[in-house]
Coordinates of C-alpha atoms in Angstrom, one line a residue:
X882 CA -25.8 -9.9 14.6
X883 CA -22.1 -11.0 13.9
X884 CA -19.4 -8.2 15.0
X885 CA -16.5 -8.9 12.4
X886 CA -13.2 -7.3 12.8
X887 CA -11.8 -6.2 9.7
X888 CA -7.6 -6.4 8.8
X889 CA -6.3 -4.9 6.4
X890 CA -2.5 -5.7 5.0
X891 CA -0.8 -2.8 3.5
X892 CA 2.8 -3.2 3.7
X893 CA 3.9 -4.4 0.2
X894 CA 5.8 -3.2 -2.5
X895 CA 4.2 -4.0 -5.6
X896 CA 7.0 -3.9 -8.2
X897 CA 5.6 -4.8 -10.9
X898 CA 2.9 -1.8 -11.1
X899 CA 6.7 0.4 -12.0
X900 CA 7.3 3.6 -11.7
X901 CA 4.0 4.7 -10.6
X902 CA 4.2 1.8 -7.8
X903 CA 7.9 2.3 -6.1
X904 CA 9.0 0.9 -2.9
X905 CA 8.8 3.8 -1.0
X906 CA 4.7 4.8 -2.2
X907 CA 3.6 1.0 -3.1
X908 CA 0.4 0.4 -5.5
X909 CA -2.4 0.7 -2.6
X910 CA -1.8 4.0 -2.0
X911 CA -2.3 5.2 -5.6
X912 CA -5.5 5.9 -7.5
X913 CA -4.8 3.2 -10.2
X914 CA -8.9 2.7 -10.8
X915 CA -11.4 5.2 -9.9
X916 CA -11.2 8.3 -7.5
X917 CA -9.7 6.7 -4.2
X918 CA -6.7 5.2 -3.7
X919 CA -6.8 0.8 -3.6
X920 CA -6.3 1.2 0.2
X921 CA -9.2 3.7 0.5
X922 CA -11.7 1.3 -1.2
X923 CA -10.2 -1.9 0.9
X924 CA -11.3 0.2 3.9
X925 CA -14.8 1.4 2.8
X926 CA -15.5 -2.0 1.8
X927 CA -15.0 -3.4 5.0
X928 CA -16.4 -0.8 6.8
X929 CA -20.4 -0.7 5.3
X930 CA -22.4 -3.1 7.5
X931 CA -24.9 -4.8 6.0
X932 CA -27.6 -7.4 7.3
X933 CA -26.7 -9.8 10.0
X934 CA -22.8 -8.3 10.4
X935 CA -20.8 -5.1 11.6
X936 CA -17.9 -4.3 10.3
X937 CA -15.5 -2.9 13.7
X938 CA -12.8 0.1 13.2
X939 CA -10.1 -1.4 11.0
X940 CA -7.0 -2.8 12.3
X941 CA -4.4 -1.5 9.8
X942 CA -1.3 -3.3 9.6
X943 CA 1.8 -1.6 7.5
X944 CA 5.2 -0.4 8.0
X945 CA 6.8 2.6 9.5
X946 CA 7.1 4.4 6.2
X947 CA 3.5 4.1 5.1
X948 CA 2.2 5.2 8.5
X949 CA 0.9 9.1 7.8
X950 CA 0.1 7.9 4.2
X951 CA -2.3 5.4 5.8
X952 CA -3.3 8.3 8.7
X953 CA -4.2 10.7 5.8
X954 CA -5.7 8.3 3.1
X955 CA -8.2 7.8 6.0
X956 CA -8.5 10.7 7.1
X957 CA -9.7 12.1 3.7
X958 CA -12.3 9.1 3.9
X959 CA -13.9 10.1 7.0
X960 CA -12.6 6.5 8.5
X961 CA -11.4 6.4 11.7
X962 CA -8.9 2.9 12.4
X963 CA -9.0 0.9 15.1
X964 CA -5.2 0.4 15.3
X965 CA -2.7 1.1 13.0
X966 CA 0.0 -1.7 13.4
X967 CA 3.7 -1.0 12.7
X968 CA 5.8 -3.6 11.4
X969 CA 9.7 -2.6 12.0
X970 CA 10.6 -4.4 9.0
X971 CA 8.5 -6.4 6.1
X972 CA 8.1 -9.7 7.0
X973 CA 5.1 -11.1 4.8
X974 CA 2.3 -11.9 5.1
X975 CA 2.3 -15.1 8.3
X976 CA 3.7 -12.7 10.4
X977 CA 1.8 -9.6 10.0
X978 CA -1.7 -11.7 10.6
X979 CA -0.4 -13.4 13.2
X980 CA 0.4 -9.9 14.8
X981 CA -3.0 -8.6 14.8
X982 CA -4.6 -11.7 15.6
X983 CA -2.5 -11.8 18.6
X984 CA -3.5 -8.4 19.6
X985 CA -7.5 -8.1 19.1
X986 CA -7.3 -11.9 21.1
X987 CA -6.0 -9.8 23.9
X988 CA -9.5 -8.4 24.1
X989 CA -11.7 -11.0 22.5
X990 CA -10.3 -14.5 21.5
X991 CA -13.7 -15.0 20.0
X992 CA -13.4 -11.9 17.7
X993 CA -14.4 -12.7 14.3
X994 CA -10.6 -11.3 11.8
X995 CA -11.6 -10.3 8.2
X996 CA -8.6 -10.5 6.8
X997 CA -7.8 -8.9 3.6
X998 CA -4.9 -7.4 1.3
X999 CA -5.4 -3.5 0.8
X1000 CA -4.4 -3.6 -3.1
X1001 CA -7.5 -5.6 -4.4
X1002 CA -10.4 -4.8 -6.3
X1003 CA -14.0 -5.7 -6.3
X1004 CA -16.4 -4.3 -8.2
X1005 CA -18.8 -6.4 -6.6
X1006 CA -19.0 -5.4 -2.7
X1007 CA -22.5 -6.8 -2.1
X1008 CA -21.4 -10.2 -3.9
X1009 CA -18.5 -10.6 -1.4
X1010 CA -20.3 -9.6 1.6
X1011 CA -22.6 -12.0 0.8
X1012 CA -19.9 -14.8 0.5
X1013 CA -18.5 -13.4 4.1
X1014 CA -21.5 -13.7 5.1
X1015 CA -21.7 -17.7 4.0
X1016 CA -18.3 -18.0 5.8
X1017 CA -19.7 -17.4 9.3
X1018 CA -21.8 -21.0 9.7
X1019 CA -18.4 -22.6 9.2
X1020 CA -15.6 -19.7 11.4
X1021 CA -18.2 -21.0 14.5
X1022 CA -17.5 -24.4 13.9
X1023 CA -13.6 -23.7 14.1
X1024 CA -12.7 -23.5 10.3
X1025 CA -10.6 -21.2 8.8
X1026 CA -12.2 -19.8 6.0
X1027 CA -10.8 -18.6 2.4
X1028 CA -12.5 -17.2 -0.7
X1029 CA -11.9 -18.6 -4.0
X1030 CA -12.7 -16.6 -7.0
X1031 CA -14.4 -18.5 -10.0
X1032 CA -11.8 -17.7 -13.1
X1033 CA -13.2 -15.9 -16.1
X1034 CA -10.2 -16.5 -17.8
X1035 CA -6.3 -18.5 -17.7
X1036 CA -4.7 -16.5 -15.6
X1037 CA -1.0 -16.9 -14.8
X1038 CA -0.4 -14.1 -12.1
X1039 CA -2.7 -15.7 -9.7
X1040 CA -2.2 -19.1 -7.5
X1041 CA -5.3 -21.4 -7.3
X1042 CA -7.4 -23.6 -5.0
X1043 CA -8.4 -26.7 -6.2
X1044 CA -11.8 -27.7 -4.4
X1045 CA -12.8 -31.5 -3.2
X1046 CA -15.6 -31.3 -5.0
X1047 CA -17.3 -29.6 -8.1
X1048 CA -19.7 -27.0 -5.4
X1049 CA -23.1 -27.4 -6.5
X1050 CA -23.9 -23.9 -5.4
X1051 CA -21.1 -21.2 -6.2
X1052 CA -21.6 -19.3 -3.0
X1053 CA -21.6 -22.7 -0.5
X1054 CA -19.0 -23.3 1.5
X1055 CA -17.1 -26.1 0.1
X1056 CA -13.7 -28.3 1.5
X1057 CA -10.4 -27.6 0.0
X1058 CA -8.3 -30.0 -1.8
X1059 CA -5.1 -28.0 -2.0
X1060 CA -3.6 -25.4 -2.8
X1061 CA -2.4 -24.5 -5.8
X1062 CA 1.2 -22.2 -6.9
X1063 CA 0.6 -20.4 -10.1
X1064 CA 0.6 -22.1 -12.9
X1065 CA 2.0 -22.1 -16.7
X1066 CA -0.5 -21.4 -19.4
X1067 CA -1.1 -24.7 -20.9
X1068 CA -2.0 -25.7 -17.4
X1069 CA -4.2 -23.1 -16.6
X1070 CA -6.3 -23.8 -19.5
X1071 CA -6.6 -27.0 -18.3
X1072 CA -7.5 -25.7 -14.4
X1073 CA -10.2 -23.9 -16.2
X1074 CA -11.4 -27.0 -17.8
X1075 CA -12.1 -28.9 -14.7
X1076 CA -14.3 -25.9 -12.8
X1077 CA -13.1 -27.4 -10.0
X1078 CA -10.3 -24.6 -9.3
X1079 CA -11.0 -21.3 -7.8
X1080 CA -8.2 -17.8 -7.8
X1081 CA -7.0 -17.8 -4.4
X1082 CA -8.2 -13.9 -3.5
X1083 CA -5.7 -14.4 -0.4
X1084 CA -8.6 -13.1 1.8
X1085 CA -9.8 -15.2 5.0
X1086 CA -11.8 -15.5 7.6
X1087 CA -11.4 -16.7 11.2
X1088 CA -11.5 -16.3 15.2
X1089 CA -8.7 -14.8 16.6
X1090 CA -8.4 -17.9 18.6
X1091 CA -8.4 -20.4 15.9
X1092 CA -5.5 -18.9 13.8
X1093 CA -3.4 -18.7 16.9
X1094 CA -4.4 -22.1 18.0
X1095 CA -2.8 -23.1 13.9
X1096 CA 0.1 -21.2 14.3
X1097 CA 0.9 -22.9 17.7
X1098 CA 0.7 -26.1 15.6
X1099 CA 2.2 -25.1 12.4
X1100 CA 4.4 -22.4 13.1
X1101 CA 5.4 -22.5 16.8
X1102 CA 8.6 -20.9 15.7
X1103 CA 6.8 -17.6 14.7
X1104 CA 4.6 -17.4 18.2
X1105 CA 7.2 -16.5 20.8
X1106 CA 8.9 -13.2 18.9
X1107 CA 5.4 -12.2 17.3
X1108 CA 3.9 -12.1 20.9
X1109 CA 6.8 -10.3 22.3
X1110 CA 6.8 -7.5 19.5
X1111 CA 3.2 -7.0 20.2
X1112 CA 3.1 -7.6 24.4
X1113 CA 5.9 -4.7 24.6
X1114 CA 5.1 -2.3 21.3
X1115 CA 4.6 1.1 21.8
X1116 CA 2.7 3.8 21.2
X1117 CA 3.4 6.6 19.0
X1118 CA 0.6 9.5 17.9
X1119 CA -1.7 7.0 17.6
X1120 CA 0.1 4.2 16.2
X1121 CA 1.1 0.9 17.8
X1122 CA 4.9 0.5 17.2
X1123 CA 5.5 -3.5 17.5
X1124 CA 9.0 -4.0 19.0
X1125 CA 12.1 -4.1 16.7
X1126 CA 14.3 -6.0 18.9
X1127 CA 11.4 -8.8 19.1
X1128 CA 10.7 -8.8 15.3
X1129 CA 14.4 -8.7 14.5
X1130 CA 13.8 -12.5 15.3
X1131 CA 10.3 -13.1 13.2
X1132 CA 11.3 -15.4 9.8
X1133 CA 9.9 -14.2 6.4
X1134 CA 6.6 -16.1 5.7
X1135 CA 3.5 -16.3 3.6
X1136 CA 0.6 -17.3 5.3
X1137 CA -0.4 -19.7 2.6
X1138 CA 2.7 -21.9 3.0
X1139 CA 3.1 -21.7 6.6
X1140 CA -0.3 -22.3 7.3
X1141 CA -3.3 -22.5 5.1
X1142 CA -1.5 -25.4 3.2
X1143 CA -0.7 -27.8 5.9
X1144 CA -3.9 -26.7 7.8
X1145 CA -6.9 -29.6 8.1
X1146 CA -9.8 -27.2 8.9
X1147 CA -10.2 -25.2 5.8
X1148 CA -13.2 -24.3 4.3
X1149 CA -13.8 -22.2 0.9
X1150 CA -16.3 -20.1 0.2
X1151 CA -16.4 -19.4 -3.9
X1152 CA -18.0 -16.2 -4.8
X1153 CA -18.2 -14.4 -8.3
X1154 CA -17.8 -10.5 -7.5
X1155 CA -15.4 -9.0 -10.4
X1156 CA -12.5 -9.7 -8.1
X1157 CA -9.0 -8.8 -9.6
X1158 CA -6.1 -8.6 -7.9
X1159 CA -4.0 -5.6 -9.7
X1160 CA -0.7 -7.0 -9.7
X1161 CA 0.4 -5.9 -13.5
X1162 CA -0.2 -3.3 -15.8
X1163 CA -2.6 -5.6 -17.8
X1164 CA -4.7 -6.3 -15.3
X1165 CA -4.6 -2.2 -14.6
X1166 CA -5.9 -2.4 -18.2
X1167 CA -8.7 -4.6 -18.2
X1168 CA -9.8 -3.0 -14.9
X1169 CA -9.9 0.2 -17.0
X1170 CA -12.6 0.0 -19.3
X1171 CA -11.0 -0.3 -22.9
X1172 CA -12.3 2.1 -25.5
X1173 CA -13.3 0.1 -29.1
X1174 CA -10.1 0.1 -29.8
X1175 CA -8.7 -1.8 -26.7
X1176 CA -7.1 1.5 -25.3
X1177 CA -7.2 3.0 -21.9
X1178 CA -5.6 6.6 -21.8
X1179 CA -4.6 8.5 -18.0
X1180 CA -3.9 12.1 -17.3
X1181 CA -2.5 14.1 -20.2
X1182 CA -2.3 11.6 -23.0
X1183 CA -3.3 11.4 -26.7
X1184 CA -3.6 8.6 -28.7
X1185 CA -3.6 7.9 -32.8
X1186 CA -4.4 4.4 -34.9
X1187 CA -3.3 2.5 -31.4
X1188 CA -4.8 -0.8 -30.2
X1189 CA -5.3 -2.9 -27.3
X1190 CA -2.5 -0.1 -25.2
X1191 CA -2.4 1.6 -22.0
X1192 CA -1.1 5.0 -22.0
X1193 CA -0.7 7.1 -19.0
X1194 CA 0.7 10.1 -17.8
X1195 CA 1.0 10.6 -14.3
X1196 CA 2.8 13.8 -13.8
X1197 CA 1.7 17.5 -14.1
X1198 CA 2.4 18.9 -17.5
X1199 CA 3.4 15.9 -19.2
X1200 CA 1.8 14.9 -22.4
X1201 CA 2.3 11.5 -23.4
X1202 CA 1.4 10.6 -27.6
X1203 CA 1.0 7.3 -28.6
X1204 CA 0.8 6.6 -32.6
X1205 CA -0.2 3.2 -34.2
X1206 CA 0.7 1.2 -31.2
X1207 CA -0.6 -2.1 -30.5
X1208 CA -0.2 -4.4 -27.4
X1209 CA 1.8 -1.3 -25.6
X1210 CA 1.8 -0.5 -22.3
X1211 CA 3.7 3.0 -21.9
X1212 CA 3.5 4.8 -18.3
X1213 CA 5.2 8.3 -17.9
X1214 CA 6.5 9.9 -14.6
X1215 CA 9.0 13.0 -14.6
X1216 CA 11.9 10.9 -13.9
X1217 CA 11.4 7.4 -15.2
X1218 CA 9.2 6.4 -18.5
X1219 CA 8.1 2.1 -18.7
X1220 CA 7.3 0.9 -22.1
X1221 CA 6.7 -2.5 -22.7
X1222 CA 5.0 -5.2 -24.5
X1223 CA 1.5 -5.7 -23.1
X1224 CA 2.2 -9.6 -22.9
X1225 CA 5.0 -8.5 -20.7
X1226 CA 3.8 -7.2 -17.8
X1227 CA 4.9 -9.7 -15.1
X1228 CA 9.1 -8.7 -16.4
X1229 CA 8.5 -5.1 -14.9
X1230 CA 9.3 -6.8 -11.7
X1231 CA 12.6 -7.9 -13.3
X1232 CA 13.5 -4.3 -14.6
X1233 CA 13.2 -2.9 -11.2
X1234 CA 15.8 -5.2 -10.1
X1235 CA 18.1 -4.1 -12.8
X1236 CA 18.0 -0.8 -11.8
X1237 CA 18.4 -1.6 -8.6
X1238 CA 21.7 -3.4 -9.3
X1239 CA 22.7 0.4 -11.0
X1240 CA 22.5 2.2 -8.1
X1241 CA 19.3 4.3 -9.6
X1242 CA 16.8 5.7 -7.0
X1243 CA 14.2 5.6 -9.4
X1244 CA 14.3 1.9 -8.5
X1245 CA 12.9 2.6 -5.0
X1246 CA 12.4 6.0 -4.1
X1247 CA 8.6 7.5 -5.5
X1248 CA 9.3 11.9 -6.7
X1249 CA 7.0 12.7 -3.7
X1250 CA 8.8 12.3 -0.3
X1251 CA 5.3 12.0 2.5
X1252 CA 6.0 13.2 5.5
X1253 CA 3.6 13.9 9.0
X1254 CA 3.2 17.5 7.9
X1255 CA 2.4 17.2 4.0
X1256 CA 5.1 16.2 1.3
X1257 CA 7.7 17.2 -0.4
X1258 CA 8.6 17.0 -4.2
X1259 CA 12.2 17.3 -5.9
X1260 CA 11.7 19.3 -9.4
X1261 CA 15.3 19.8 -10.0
X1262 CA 18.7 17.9 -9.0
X1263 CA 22.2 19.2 -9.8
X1264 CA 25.9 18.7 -8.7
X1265 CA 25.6 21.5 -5.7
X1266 CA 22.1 22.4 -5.8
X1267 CA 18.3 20.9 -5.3
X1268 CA 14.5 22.3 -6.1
X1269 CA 11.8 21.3 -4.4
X1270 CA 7.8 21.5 -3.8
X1271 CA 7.0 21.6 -0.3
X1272 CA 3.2 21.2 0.6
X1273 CA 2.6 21.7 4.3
X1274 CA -1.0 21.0 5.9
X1275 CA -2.7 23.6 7.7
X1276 CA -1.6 24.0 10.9
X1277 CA 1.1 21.5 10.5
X1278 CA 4.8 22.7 11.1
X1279 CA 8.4 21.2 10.3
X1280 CA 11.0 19.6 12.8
X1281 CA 13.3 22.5 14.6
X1282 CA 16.4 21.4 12.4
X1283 CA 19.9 22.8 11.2
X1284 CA 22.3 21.6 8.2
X1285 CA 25.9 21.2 8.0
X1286 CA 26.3 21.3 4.0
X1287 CA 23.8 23.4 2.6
X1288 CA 22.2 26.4 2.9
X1289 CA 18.4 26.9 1.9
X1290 CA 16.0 29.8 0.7
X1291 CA 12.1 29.6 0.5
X1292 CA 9.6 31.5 -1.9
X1293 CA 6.1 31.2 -0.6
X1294 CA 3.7 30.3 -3.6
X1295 CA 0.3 29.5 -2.2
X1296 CA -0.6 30.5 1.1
X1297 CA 1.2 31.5 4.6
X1298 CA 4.3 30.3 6.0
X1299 CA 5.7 31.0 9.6
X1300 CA 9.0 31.3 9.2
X1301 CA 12.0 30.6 12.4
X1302 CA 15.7 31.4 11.4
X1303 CA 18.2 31.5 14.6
X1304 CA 15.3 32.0 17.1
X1305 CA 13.7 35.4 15.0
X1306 CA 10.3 34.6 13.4
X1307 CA 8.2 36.2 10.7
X1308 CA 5.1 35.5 8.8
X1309 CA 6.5 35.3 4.9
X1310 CA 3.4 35.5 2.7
X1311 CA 2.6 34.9 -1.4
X1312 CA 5.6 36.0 -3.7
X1313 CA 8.1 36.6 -0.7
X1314 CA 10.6 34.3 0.0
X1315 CA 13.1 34.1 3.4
X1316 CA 17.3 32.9 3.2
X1317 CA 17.9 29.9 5.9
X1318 CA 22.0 30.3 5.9
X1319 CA 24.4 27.4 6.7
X1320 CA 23.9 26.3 10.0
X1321 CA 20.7 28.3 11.2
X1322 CA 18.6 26.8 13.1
X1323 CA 15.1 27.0 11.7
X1324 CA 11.6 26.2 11.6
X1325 CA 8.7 26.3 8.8
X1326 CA 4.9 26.5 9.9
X1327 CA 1.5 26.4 7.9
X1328 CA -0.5 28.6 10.7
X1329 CA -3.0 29.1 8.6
X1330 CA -6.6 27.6 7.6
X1331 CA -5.1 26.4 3.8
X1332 CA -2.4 24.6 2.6
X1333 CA 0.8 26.2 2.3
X1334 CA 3.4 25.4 -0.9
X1335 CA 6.6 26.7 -1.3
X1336 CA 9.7 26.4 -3.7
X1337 CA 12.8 25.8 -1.7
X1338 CA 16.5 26.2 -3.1
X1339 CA 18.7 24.0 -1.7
X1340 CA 22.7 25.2 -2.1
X1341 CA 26.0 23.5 -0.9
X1342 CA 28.4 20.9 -1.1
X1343 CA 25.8 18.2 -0.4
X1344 CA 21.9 18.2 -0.5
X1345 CA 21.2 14.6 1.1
X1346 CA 17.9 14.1 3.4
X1347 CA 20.6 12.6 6.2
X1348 CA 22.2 16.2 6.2
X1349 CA 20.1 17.4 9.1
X1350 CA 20.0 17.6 13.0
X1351 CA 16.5 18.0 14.5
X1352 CA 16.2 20.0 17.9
X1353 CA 12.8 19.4 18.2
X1354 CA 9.9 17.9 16.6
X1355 CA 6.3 18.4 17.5
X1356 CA 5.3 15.0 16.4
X1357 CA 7.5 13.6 18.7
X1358 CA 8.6 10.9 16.2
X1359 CA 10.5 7.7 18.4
X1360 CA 9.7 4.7 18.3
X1361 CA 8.3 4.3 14.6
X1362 CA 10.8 6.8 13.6
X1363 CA 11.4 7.9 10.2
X1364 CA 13.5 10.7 8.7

């Protein structure tokens, strides 16, 4: 019986899945296919054993932002982690394996690393354990293993592997040629061709000791501040907290270019399992399941003489109408509306970046701000005043905080709030409400067994998140701090 320790990568930004995929809630934290979020399926994947392997508690690795997104996704999973990793600042994807490889070797330099990005699908899970499964023969005789995907298609999002050999068995491991960067479509159709050129999923397989033993070689730079981050990270409610003053000094790097492509003891394992990574708004589409017609509708949306579209709404009382549309991708939020040509998709990335360079906080900043204790939502935005949703969790409570610029009053919607204003506390219940004036010190609670949502108002001369000083906080945020 193998004992494989799964890692899962969720710290990136996905720009190009716009505006339902922002910088600050990326792709793998959203239901784009099915019920459960990209990241929720990464983890259930990798934590079903199956014959001959065990799948240990996952080692999460993600940024201080996304922590109590990843705690809760989990949480509503029934999945507890291993570790949950924090990464002071994004630093792809090199440094982030090399971080928990460096930290489960502390235990076990012979632990077997799954590692594997959170915003992937498979619609094949017994397909690819099977291919892990192949990988093992070759991780104990030192290898570092990758999984090539057999292409159904020329695909220009994706980068390749090209393969020694043409494998004679598609779930063998086989020796890699090269790797491949992704390439235009002329040459993709040739790729195709050949059948000697696999996707690169960007998923591996390896000992803990063997990767650090190829980063010592091919990367010694990155080994000294990577150790030191994790040798003096902290802990914080549960999450490891790798050192900011270490990591200041970790370079930006992939791990195919600073290691898997200068590495001479790779082995791939090809394996067909419906594996896509969702990187676009096509590939949201074809992952979708077309109608006749080519079109996939979301949430409140009607369609009329449209083909080959995606139409989505993905707010609350928004209807979206689409009407003899073909090869039309349209995605609808409350504060920011994408549509676009379906042959398109990878210039959402570049659109992002133009609103960007205009200052717009659609750009970056998702309507739903998480938080420890729930989330908050902004409905309404004016010169001197703000609306918002707050949803608190049961039993979970706000920091002890005061504001110099605005004052703030509450009406209790759904359920029971415990309300603090300048040390005097009362319960406020359904269709009362409560006035926090300038400067009051004050606290909000959910004491209750439900979740509590309220509408505040927020009133004065500026309504920023910075505007706030926090006396005390019951989740005792330091080290991983956030606002």
């Amino acid at each position: 019986m193998y004992l494989v320790s799964p890692v899962i990568l969720c710290g990136g930004s996905g720009t190009r899945l716009w505006p339902l995929s922002r910088q600050s809630y990326p792709k793998q934290f959203v239901p784009l296919v099915g019920n459960n979020t990209l990241f929720q399926d990464s983890v259930i994947r990798l934590s079903e054993g199956f014959d001959g392997i065990d799948f240990l508690a996952p080692t999460i690795v993600t940024a201080s932002d996304f922590r109590f997104i990843v705690a809760e996704q989990l949480a509503q999973i029934g999945i507890d982690p291993g570790t949950i990793l924090i990464e002071p600042q994004s630093r792809n994807t090199a440094p982030a394996i090399l971080a928990a490889a460096h930290y489960l070797a502390e235990t076990d330099p012979e632990t077997i690393l799954l590692v594997a990005p959170s915003d992937h699908v498979l619609q094949d899970p017994v397909a690819f354990h099977a291919a892990v499964k192949k990988g093992l023969a070759a991780v104990e005789a030192g290898k570092l293993v990758t999984f090539g995907v057999k292409p159904t298609r020329p695909e220009t999002a994706y980068g390749y592997l090209e393969l020694a050999t043409l494998p004679n068995r598609l779930d063998a491991a086989v020796d890699l040629e090269k790797f491949v960067e992704k390439p235009n479509m002329a040459r993709a159709i040739e790729m195709l061709e050949t059948g000697t050129y696999l996707w690169n999923s960007g998923i591996f397989l390896f000992k803990a000791k063997d990767i650090l033993a190829a980063f010592d070689l091919y990367a010694p730079d990155l080994m000294p501040p990577v150790t030191n981050a994790v040798s003096t990270a902290k802990s914080d409610l549960g999450f490891l907290c790798l050192d900011p003053a270490a990591w200041a000094d970790v370079e930006d790097m992939s791990i195919d270019s600073g290691i898997m492509e200068k590495a001479d003891n790779l082995a791939v394992v090809p394996f067909e399992g419906g594996w896509t990574d969702l990187g676009a708004w096509d590939a949201v589409w074809r992952e979708t399941d077309p109608d006749a017609d080519g079109v996939v509708t979301a949430g409140g949306a009607t369609v009329i003489d449209c083909e080959n579209s995606l139409i989505r709404a993905e707010s609350e009382n928004l209807e979206m109408v689409g009407i003899g549309l073909r090869n039309v991708m349209a995605i609808a939020m409350n504060d920011a509306v994408l549509v676009a040509d379906m042959a398109r998709a990878q210039d959402v990335k570049t659109a992002v970046a133009a609103l960007r360079q205009k200052g717009l906080a659609q750009a970056t900043d998702f309507p739903k701000d998480h938080r420890p204790w729930g989330w908050f939502e902004r409905l309404v935005i004016g010169g001197r005043f703000q609306v918002k949703r707050i949803y608190v969790h049961p039993g979970a409570a706000l920091s002890l905080q005061s504001h110099f610029h605005r004052s703030e009053h509450w009406i209790v919607v759904e359920g029971t709030a415990r309300v603090t204003v300048d040390g005097e506390e009362k319960l406020v219940t359904e269709n009362q409400s409560v006035y926090v004036p300038l400067g009051a010190m004050h606290r909000l609670e959910n004491p209750g067994k439900v979740p509590m949502v309220l509408i505040e108002v927020q009133t004065g001369t500026y309504v920023g998140e910075d505007d706030i000083i926090r006396y005390g906080d019951i989740y005792a945020r330091g080290s991983c701090d956030e606002a």
